[in-house]
């Protein structure tokens, strides 16, 4: 999830002091035998003139047997002027009802808005919102304080025997969700063949949100909840792994050209990825960054430029839209990117985005390559780090400041703008993350752990309402007006 949130999502995410934190949680080692996959889509498509500010704030803002891989239907994109978020469709309860939840590798727990929720969004331009009603599900059961799972969220002294287990989550943008835990059936798409799925289900514990605040209470671009894919015992994937139903391995391929993409649980056989070790002491999916290259030039950075107190290294987070870097890294990076274009007249939009007018080929800007341990590298092209708000007006997706650790350090986060158009594999079992450039509108191959068969999982792009296209147009127009007014000043 965005720690800022979102993200930034990477959204910085904190549980209250009395609760188990989303940012720091114990890891689970479990043998697994199955794979899963999902469909996903984005959240920030079609917002008005305050959208870019909201997007950044949002950044400062988952007992039946499962077989083979799981395919999550996916929607959205990573463009700040469009959706700016990826979300998936899942089924909950008996009978099953569909819910659209943001897919977030930066947080852990799955939660959805519940019937009777206070300050929950009532309408969205993205999806038809569906409040979860445990009373309408024959398989729903409340989780009591006596359940061992409750210890992940409450101190024993604050949860009394026989009472319902409560949860509270506070995100980096000070938005929050609270409610109680529920155990119910989740319905998923089981991979049964090449680009073919059937229905399967599994019982999990998730949050039933009774009160939302901040960004989570907004209606224009709301979804039903957040599905965290973090490493803690409370995460969706760890719950399935603890039951021996899946390996703690998943992958996403976020399509920033056509929208949507691929999100699957299971071992990816093809394409192959180059991996780098996860930092063992980080609660996030963090990796060690050795250097940054801008074109053919290596930035001269201090050895501790990416050490941010408790959060060392760089966080890989699908819940964050933009890329966030410490000031000591951001300034030389931007200077080097723009060095070949001294003619540009730079302006700030909403005090957050560096923008300019440009009519030439974007490929005249240099690619930015991050070099990690074990010779792994990730290249972000100009078409990934620049986004167009109207006509010949372009903005940089790099950001600095605002996202901090609990001890005041600056977070380094690789969000969707760096991860798009790449297959990214999170192998929690072996504590490595890997990626490779890939056409995310195509497919990937995953292995059926039981039969050994290899199946192709295809891309999805969940459609959104026609009103979203209108809102998106209004957003672009309003941003252009704001940009032009800044120039006039």
PDB file of C-alpha atoms in Angstrom, residues 2 5-7 9 40-45 55 58-59 74-80 82-88 101-103 126 221 223 225-226 260 318-321 416 464:
ATOM      1  CA  UNK A   2       1.095   3.536  -0.400  1.00  0.00           C
ATOM      2  CA  UNK A   5      -1.340   7.004   1.817  1.00  0.00           C
ATOM      3  CA  UNK A   6      -1.383   5.694   0.246  1.00  0.00           C
ATOM      4  CA  UNK A   7       1.758   4.992  -0.576  1.00  0.00           C
ATOM      5  CA  UNK A   9       1.680   3.945  -0.464  1.00  0.00           C
ATOM      6  CA  UNK A  40      -6.431  -5.494 -10.628  1.00  0.00           C
ATOM      7  CA  UNK A  41      -7.280  -1.902 -11.512  1.00  0.00           C
ATOM      8  CA  UNK A  42      -6.402   1.771 -10.507  1.00  0.00           C
ATOM      9  CA  UNK A  43      -8.000   4.300  -8.132  1.00  0.00           C
ATOM     10  CA  UNK A  44      -7.115   7.867  -9.017  1.00  0.00           C
ATOM     11  CA  UNK A  45      -8.519   8.020 -12.549  1.00  0.00           C
ATOM     12  CA  UNK A  55      -2.554  11.749  -5.021  1.00  0.00           C
ATOM     13  CA  UNK A  58      -2.752   9.523  -0.626  1.00  0.00           C
ATOM     14  CA  UNK A  59       0.752   8.199  -1.242  1.00  0.00           C
ATOM     15  CA  UNK A  74      -6.601  -6.263 -12.192  1.00  0.00           C
ATOM     16  CA  UNK A  75      -7.438  -2.704 -13.179  1.00  0.00           C
ATOM     17  CA  UNK A  76      -5.970   0.797 -13.002  1.00  0.00           C
ATOM     18  CA  UNK A  77      -2.720   2.463 -13.999  1.00  0.00           C
ATOM     19  CA  UNK A  78       0.163   4.415 -12.480  1.00  0.00           C
ATOM     20  CA  UNK A  79      -0.429   7.759 -14.200  1.00  0.00           C
ATOM     21  CA  UNK A  80      -0.940  10.577 -11.661  1.00  0.00           C
ATOM     22  CA  UNK A  82      -5.336   9.235 -14.478  1.00  0.00           C
ATOM     23  CA  UNK A  83      -6.088   6.418 -12.034  1.00  0.00           C
ATOM     24  CA  UNK A  84      -2.764   6.373 -10.179  1.00  0.00           C
ATOM     25  CA  UNK A  85      -3.528   3.107  -8.393  1.00  0.00           C
ATOM     26  CA  UNK A  86      -4.142  -0.595  -9.094  1.00  0.00           C
ATOM     27  CA  UNK A  87      -7.040  -2.530  -7.616  1.00  0.00           C
ATOM     28  CA  UNK A  88      -8.359  -6.079  -7.785  1.00  0.00           C
ATOM     29  CA  UNK A 101      -9.747  -3.569  -3.167  1.00  0.00           C
ATOM     30  CA  UNK A 102      -6.484  -1.753  -3.692  1.00  0.00           C
ATOM     31  CA  UNK A 103      -3.572  -4.162  -4.086  1.00  0.00           C
ATOM     32  CA  UNK A 126     -14.355   4.007 -10.246  1.00  0.00           C
ATOM     33  CA  UNK A 221     -12.164   7.687  -6.277  1.00  0.00           C
ATOM     34  CA  UNK A 223     -12.683   1.443  -3.558  1.00  0.00           C
ATOM     35  CA  UNK A 225     -10.896  -1.565   0.902  1.00  0.00           C
ATOM     36  CA  UNK A 226      -7.224  -2.507   0.798  1.00  0.00           C
ATOM     37  CA  UNK A 260      -4.603  -3.241 -15.647  1.00  0.00           C
ATOM     38  CA  UNK A 318       2.877  -1.298  -5.529  1.00  0.00           C
ATOM     39  CA  UNK A 319       0.686   0.814  -3.242  1.00  0.00           C
ATOM     40  CA  UNK A 320       2.625   3.978  -4.073  1.00  0.00           C
ATOM     41  CA  UNK A 321       2.195   5.758  -7.387  1.00  0.00           C
ATOM     42  CA  UNK A 416       4.262   2.141  -9.675  1.00  0.00           C
ATOM     43  CA  UNK A 464     -14.635   1.649 -14.990  1.00  0.00           C
TER      44      UNK A 464
END
